[in-house]
Tab-separated table of C-alpha atoms in Angstrom:
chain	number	residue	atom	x	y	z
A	1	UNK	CA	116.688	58.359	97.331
A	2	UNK	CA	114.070	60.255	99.083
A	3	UNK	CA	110.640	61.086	98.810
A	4	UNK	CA	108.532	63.940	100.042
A	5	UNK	CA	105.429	65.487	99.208
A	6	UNK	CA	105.311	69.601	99.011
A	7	UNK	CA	102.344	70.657	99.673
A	8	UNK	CA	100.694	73.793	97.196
A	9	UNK	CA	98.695	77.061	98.069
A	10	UNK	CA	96.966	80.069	96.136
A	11	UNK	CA	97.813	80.111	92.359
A	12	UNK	CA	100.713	77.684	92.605
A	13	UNK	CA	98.026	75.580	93.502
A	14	UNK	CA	95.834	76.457	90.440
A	15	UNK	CA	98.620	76.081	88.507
A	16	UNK	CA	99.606	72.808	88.575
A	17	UNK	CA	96.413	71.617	89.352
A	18	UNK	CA	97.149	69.731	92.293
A	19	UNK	CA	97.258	70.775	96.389
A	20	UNK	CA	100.694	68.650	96.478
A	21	UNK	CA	103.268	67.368	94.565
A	22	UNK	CA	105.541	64.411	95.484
A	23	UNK	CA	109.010	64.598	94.652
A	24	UNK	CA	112.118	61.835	94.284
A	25	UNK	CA	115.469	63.216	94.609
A	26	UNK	CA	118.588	61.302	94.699
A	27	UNK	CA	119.685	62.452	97.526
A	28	UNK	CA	119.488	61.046	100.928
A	29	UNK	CA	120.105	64.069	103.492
A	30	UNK	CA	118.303	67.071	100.609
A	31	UNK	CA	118.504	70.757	101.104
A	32	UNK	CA	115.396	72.816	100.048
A	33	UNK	CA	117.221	74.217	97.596
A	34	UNK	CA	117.932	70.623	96.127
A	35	UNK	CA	113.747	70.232	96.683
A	36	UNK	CA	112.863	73.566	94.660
A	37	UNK	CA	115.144	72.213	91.839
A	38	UNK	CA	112.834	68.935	92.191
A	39	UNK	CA	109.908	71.048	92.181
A	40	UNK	CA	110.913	73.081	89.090
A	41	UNK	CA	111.320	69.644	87.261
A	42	UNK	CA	108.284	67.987	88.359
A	43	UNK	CA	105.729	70.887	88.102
A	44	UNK	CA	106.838	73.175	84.997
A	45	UNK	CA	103.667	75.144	85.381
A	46	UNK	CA	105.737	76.869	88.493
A	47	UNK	CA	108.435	77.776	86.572
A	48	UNK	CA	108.052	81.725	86.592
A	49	UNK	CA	107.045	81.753	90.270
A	50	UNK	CA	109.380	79.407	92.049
A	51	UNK	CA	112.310	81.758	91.787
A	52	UNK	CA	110.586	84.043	94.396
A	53	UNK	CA	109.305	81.390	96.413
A	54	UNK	CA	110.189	79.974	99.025
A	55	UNK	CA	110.142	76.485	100.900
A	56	UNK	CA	108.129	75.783	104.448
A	57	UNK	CA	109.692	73.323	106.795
A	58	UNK	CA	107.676	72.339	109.410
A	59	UNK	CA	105.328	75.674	109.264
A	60	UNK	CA	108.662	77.512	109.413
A	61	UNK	CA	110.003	79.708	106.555
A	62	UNK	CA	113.757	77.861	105.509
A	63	UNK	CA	116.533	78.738	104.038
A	64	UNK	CA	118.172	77.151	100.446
A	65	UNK	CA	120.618	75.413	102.900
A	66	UNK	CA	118.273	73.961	105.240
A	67	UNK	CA	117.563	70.074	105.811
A	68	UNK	CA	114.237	68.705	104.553
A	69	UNK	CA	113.526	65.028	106.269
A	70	UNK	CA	111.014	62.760	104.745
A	71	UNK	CA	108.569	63.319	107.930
A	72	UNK	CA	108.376	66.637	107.581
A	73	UNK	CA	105.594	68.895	106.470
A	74	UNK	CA	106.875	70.834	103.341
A	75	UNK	CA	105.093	73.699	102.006
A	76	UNK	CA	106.023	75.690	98.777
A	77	UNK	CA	105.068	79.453	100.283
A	78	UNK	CA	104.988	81.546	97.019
A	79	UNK	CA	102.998	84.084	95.519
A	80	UNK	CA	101.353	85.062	98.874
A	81	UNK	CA	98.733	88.374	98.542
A	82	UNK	CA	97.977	88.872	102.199
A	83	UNK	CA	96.977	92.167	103.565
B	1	UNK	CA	103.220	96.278	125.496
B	2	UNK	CA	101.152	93.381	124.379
B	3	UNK	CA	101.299	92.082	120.802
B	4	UNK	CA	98.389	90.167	119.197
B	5	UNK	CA	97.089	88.509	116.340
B	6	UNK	CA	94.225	86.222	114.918
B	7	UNK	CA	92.836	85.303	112.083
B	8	UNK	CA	88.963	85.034	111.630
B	9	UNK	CA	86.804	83.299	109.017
B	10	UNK	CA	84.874	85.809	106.582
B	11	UNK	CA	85.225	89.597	107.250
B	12	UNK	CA	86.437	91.394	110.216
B	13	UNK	CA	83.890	94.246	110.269
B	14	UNK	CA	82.090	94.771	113.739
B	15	UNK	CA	85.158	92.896	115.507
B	16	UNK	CA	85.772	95.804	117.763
B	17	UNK	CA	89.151	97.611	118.101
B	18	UNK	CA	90.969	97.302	121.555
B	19	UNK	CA	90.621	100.073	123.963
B	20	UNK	CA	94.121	102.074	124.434
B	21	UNK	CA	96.058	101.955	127.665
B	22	UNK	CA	96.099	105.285	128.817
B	23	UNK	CA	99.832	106.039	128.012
B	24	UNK	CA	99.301	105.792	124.668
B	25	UNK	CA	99.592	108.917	122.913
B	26	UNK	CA	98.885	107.930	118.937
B	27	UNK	CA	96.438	105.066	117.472
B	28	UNK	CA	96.960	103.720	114.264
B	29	UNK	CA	94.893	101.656	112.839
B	30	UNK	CA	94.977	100.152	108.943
B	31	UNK	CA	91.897	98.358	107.516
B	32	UNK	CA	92.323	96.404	104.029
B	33	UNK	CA	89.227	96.438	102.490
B	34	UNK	CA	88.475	94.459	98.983
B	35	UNK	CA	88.142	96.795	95.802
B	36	UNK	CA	85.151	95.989	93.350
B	37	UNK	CA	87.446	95.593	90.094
B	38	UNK	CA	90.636	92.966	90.507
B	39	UNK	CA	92.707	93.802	87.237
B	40	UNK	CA	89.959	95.204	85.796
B	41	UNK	CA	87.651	92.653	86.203
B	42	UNK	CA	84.440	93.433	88.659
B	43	UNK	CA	84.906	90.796	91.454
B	44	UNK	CA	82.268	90.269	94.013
B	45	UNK	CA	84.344	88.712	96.651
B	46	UNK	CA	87.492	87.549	98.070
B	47	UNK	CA	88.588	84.002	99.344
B	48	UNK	CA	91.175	84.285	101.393
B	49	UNK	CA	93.245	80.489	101.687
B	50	UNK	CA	95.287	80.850	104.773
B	51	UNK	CA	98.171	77.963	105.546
B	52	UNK	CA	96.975	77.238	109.122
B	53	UNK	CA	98.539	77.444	111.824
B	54	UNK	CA	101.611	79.166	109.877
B	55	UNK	CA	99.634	82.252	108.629
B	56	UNK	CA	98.450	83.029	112.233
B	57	UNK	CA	101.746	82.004	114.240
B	58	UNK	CA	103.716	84.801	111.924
B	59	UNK	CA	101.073	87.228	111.922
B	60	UNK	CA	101.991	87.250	115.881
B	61	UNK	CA	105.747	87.049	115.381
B	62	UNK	CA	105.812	90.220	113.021
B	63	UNK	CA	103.412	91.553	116.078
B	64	UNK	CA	106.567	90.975	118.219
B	65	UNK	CA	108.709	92.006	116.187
B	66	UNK	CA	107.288	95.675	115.307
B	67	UNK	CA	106.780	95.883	119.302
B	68	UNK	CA	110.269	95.879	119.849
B	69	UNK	CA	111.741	97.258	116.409
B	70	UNK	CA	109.797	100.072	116.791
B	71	UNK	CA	109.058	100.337	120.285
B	72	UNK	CA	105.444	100.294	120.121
B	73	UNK	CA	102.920	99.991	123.138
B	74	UNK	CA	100.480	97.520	121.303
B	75	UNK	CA	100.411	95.795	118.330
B	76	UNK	CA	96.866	93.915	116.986
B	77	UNK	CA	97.355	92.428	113.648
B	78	UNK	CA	93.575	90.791	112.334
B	79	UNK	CA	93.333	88.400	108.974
B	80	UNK	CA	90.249	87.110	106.989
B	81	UNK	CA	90.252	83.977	105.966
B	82	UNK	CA	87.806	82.613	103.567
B	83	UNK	CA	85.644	84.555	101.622
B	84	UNK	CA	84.821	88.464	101.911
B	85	UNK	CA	82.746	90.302	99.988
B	86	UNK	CA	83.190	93.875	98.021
B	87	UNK	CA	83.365	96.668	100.579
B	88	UNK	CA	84.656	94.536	103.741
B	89	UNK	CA	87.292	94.599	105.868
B	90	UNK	CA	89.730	91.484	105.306
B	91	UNK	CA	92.877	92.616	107.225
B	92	UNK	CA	93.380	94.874	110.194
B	93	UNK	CA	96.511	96.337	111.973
B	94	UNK	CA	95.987	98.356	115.222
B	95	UNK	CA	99.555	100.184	116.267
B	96	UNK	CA	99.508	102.046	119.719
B	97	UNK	CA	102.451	104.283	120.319
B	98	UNK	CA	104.046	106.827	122.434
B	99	UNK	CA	104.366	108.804	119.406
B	100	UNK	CA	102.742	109.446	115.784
B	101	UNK	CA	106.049	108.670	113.910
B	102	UNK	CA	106.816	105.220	114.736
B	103	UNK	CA	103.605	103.853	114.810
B	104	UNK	CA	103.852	105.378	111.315
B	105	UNK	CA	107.321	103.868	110.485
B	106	UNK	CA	105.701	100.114	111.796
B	107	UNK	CA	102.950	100.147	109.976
B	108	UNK	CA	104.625	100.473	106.601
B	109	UNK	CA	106.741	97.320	107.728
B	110	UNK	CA	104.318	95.234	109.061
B	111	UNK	CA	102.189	96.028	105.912
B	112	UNK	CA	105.164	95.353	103.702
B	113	UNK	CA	106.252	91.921	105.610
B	114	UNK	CA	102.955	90.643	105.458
B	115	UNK	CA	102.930	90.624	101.914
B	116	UNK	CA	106.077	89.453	100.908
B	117	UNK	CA	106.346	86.327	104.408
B	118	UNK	CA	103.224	85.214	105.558
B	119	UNK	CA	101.347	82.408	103.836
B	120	UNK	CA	98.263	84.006	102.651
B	121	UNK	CA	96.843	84.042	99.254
B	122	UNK	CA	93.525	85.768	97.567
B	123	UNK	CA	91.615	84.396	94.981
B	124	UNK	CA	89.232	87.097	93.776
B	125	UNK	CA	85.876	85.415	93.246
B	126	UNK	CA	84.617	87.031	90.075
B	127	UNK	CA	81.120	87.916	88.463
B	128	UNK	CA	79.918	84.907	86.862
B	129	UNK	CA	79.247	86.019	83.288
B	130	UNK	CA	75.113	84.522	82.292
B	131	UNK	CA	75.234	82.692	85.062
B	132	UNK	CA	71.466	81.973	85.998
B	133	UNK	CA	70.706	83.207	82.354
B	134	UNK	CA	70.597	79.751	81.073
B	135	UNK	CA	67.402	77.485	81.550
C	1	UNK	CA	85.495	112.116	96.992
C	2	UNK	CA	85.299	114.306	100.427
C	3	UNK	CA	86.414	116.428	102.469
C	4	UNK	CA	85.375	117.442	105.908
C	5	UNK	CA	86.529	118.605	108.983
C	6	UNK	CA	84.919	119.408	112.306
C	7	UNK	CA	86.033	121.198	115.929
C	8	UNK	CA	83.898	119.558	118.563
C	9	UNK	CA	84.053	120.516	122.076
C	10	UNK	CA	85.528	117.683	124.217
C	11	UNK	CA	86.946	114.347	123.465
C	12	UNK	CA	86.310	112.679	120.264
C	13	UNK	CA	85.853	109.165	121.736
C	14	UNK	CA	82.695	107.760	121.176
C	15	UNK	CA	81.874	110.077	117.294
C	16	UNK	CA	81.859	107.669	114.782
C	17	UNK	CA	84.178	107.188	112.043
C	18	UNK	CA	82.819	107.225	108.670
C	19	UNK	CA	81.438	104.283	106.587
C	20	UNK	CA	83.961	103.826	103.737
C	21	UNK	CA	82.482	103.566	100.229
C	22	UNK	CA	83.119	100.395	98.524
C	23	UNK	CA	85.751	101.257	96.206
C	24	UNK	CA	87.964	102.326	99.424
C	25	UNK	CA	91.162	99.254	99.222
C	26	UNK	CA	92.550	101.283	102.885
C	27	UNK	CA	91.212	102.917	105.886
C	28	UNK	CA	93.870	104.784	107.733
C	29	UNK	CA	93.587	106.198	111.127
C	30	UNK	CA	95.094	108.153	113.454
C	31	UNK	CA	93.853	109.018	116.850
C	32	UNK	CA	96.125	111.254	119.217
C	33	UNK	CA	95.366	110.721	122.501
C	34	UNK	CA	96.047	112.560	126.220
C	35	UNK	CA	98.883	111.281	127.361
C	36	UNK	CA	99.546	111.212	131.691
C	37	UNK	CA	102.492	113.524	131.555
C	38	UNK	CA	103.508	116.439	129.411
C	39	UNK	CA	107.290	117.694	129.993
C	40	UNK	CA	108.056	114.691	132.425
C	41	UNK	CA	105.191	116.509	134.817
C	42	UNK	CA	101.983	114.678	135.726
C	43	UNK	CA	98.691	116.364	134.048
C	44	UNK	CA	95.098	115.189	134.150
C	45	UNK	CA	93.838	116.950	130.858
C	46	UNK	CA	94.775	119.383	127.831
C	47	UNK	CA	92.814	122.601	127.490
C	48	UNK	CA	92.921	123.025	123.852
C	49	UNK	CA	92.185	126.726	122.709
C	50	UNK	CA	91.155	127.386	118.575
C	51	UNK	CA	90.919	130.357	117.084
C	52	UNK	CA	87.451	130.172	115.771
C	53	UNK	CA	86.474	129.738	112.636
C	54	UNK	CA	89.728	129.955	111.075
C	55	UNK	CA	90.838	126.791	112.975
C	56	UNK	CA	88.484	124.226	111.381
C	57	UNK	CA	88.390	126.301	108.605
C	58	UNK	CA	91.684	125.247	108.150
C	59	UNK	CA	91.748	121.960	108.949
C	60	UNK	CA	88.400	121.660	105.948
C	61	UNK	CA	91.160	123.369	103.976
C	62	UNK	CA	94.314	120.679	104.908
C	63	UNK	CA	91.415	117.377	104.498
C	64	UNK	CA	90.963	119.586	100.534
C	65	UNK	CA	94.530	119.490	99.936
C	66	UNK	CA	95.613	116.098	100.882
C	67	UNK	CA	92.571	114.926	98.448
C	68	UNK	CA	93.796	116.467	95.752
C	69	UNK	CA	97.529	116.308	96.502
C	70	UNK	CA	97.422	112.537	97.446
C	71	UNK	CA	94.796	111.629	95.107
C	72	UNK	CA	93.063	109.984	98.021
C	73	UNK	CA	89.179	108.815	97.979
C	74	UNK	CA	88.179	110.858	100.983
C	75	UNK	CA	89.309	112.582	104.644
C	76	UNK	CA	87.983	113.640	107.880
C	77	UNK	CA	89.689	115.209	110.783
C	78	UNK	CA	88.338	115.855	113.777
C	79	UNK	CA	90.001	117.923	117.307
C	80	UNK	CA	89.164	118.595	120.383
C	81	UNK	CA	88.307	121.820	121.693
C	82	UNK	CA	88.039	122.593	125.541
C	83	UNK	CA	88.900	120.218	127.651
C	84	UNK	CA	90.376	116.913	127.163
C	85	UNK	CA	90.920	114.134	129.731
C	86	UNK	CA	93.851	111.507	129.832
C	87	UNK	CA	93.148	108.810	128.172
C	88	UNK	CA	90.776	110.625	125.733
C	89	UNK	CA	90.773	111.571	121.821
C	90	UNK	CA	91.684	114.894	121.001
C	91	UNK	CA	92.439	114.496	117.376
C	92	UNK	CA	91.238	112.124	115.193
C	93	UNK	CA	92.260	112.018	111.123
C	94	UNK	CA	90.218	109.325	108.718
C	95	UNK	CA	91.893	108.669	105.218
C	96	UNK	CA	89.978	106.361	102.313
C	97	UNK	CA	92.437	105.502	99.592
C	98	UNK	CA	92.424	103.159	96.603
C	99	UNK	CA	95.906	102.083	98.130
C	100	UNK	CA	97.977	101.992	101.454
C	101	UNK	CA	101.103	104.208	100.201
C	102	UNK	CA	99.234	107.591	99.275
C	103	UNK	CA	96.803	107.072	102.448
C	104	UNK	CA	100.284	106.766	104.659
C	105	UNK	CA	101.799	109.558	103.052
C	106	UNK	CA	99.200	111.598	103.636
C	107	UNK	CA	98.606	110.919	106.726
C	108	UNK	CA	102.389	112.336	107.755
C	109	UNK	CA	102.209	115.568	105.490
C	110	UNK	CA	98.374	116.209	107.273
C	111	UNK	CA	99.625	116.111	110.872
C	112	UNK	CA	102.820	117.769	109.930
C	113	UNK	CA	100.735	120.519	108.527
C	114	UNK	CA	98.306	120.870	111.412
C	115	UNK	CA	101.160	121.161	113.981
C	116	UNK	CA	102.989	124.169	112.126
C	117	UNK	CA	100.075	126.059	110.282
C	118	UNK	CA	96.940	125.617	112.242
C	119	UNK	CA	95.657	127.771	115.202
C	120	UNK	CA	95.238	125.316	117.897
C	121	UNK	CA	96.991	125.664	121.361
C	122	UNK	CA	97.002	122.964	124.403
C	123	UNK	CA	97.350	123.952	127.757
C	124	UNK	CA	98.258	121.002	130.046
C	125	UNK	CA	96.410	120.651	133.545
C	126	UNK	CA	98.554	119.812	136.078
C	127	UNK	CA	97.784	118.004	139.025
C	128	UNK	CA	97.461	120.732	141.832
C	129	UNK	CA	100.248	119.755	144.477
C	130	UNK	CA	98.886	119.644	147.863
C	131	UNK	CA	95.308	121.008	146.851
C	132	UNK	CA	93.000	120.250	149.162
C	133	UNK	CA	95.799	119.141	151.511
C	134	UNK	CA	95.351	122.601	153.423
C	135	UNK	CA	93.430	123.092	155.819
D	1	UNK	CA	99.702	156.308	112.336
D	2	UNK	CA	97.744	153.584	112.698
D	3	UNK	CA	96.153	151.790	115.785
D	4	UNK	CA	95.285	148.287	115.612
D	5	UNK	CA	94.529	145.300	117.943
D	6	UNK	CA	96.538	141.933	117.442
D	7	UNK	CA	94.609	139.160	119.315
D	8	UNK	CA	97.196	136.947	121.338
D	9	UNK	CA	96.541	132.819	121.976
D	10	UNK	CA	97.762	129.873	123.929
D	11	UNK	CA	101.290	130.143	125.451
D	12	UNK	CA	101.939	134.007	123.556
D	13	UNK	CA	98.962	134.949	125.857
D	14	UNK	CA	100.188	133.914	128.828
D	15	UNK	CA	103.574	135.060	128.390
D	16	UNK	CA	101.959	138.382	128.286
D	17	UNK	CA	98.955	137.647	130.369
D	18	UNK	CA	97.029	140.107	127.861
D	19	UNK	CA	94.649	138.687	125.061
D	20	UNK	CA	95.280	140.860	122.880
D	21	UNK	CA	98.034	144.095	122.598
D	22	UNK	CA	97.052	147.710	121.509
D	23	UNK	CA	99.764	149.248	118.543
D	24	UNK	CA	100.434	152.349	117.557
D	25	UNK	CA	102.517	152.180	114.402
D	26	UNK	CA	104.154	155.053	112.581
D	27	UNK	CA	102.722	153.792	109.248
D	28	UNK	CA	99.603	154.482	107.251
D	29	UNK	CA	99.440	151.566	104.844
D	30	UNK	CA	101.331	148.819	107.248
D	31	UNK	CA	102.502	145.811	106.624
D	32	UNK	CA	102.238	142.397	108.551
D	33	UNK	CA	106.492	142.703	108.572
D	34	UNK	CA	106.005	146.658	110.591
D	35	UNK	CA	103.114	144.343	112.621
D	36	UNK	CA	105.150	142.054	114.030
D	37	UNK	CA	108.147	144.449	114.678
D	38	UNK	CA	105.812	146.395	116.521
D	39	UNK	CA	104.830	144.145	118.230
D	40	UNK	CA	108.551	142.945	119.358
D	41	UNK	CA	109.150	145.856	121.415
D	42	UNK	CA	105.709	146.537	122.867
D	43	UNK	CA	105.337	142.880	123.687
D	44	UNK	CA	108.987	142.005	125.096
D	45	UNK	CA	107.694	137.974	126.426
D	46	UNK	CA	107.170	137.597	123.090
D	47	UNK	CA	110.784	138.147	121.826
D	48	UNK	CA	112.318	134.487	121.891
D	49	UNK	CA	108.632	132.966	120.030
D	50	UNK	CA	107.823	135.824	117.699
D	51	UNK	CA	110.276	134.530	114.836
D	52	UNK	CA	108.960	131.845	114.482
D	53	UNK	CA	105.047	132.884	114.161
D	54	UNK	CA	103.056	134.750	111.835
D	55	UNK	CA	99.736	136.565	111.546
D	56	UNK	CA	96.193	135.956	110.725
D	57	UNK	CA	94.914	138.912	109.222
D	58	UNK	CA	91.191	138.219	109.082
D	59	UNK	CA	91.811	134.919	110.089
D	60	UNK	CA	93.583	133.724	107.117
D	61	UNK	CA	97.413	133.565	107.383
D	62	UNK	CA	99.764	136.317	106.231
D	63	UNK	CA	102.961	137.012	104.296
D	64	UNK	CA	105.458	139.793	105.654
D	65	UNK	CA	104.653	141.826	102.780
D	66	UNK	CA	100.594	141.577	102.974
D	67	UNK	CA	98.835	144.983	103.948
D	68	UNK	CA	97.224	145.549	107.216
D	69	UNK	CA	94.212	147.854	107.937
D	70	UNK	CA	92.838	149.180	111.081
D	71	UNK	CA	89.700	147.310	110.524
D	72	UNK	CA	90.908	144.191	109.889
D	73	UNK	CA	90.856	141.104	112.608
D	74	UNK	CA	94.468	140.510	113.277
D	75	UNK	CA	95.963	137.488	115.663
D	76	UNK	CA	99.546	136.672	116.418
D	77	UNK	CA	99.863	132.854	114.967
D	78	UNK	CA	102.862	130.928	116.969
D	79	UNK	CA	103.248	128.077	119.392
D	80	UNK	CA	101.008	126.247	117.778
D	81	UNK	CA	100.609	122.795	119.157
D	82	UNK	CA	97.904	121.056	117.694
D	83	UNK	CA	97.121	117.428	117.340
């Protein structure tokens, strides 16, 4: 079991209503894709937007098959309207 | 070739623009500037929530990156953060090339990478209907 | 929505660019500038010649077109006649659109336009080997 | 016959080292086409860049076809290099 908090921006943010969610998953080493399936669970309200979102490790945009560790910072980067 | 980038609070109007190296035959600059309507609703403002330091860090790497993709002679990428009013300048990209076409060519990619990559997001700030109107 | 265009003698550096009205979402410009060498040879300026007016008659008539054909907010170009240092701004084209993409496109046909259609010449000035060298 | 000035610029100039070249053309109502052939042979430096140029005939550009009086202001458009 592992927990981790993913932290929220912009109108995922408003969405759920919080700036982070926390997150148990059964496994012990996760993936992000194995977080953004936690995510989807945990925070329906992101269900249209997580598809095209992506996970932040560590300030660093990750891939589905990257490791997530419990001490690391975990952003969900989705929806961005920079520019 | 130098490649730049920062990101201010509140607009970036007045921040001046750098002064080309003498080899450089095309400028290109690109100013963002916020609209009055936001899906048809009048805004008066922008807020800009950045995801600091990520927002800035990329901002520099896609710098980099169009440098060498498009062998460019100076790249200056400038973000707003926070809020910006109607008619001011939240984002600014400053290309200096040999030539017109791939300043050009970088532009539309740096433009187009911003907006899909780096963690920025806009919340328009809209007019506040009676506000003030009630005792 | 405007359209103007304007031959000044010398470089452009230092004219100011145009305040964008509020419901301008992108400024695009491009500046050419001198560059050192022209065909691999060392040169300290460009001599541009117009053919007067037609030459910023023209370019008033290119700034119309790209309005209309672009559907763009507004556009001034500027160019350089007489002499132009290295280092300087001969040329200098200002687009205000509601969006990036018609502002960019623009920008291309414009310049594409001006180099085939519009009666402008430069004449590079080489450094003079050896001048002053003699006795 | 008809007698008429074209006014030369930039690099077309110098190749001739003449502003501008006196015509006599066999025509009385000519055309920019009978111009520029005209000019061909009187102005040989002009052979390789004349193809690719075209007049201003009162400082407006012209088609092959457009007439051509002797009073009108008429300029050999090529080489241009603005920008």
């Amino acid at each position: 079991m592992t927990h981790l908090d993913v932290r929220l921006f912009g109108p995922q943010a408003d969405a759920v209503g919080e700036r982070s969610v926390r997150l148990t998953l059964p496994c012990e080493s996760c993936t992000c894709a194995q977080v953004l399936d936690a995510l989807r669970t945990a925070a329906p309200p992101l269900a249209e937007s997580i598809d095209s979102s992506r996970l932040a490790v560590n300030q660093r945009l990750a891939d589905p098959a990257d490791p997530v560790r419990p001490t690391d910072e975990i952003a969900l980067v989705g929806m961005v309207s920079g520019g | 070739m130098s490649a730049n980038a920062r990101i201010f609070d509140g607009p970036l109007d007045g921040i001046p623009a750098p002064t080309p190296h003498p080899a450089v035959g095309a400028v290109l600059v690109f100013e963002g500037r916020i609209r009055p309507t936001e899906a048809a609703q009048t805004i008066t403002a922008i807020d800009y929530e950045t995801y600091d330091p990520m927002a800035e860090r990329m901002l520099g790497e896609l710098a980099r990156q169009a440098l060498e993709k498009f062998g460019l002679l100076a790249v200056q990428a400038l973000h707003s953060r926070g809020r910006v009013g109607v008619g001011q300048c939240s984002f600014r990209l400053w290309i200096a090339s040999t030539h017109r076409r791939e300043g050009l060519d970088a532009m539309d990619w740096f433009i187009d990478t911003l907006k899909r990559d780096v963690p920025i997001w806009k919340r328009p700030v809209f007019v506040e209907s009676g506000a003030g109107a009630t005792p």
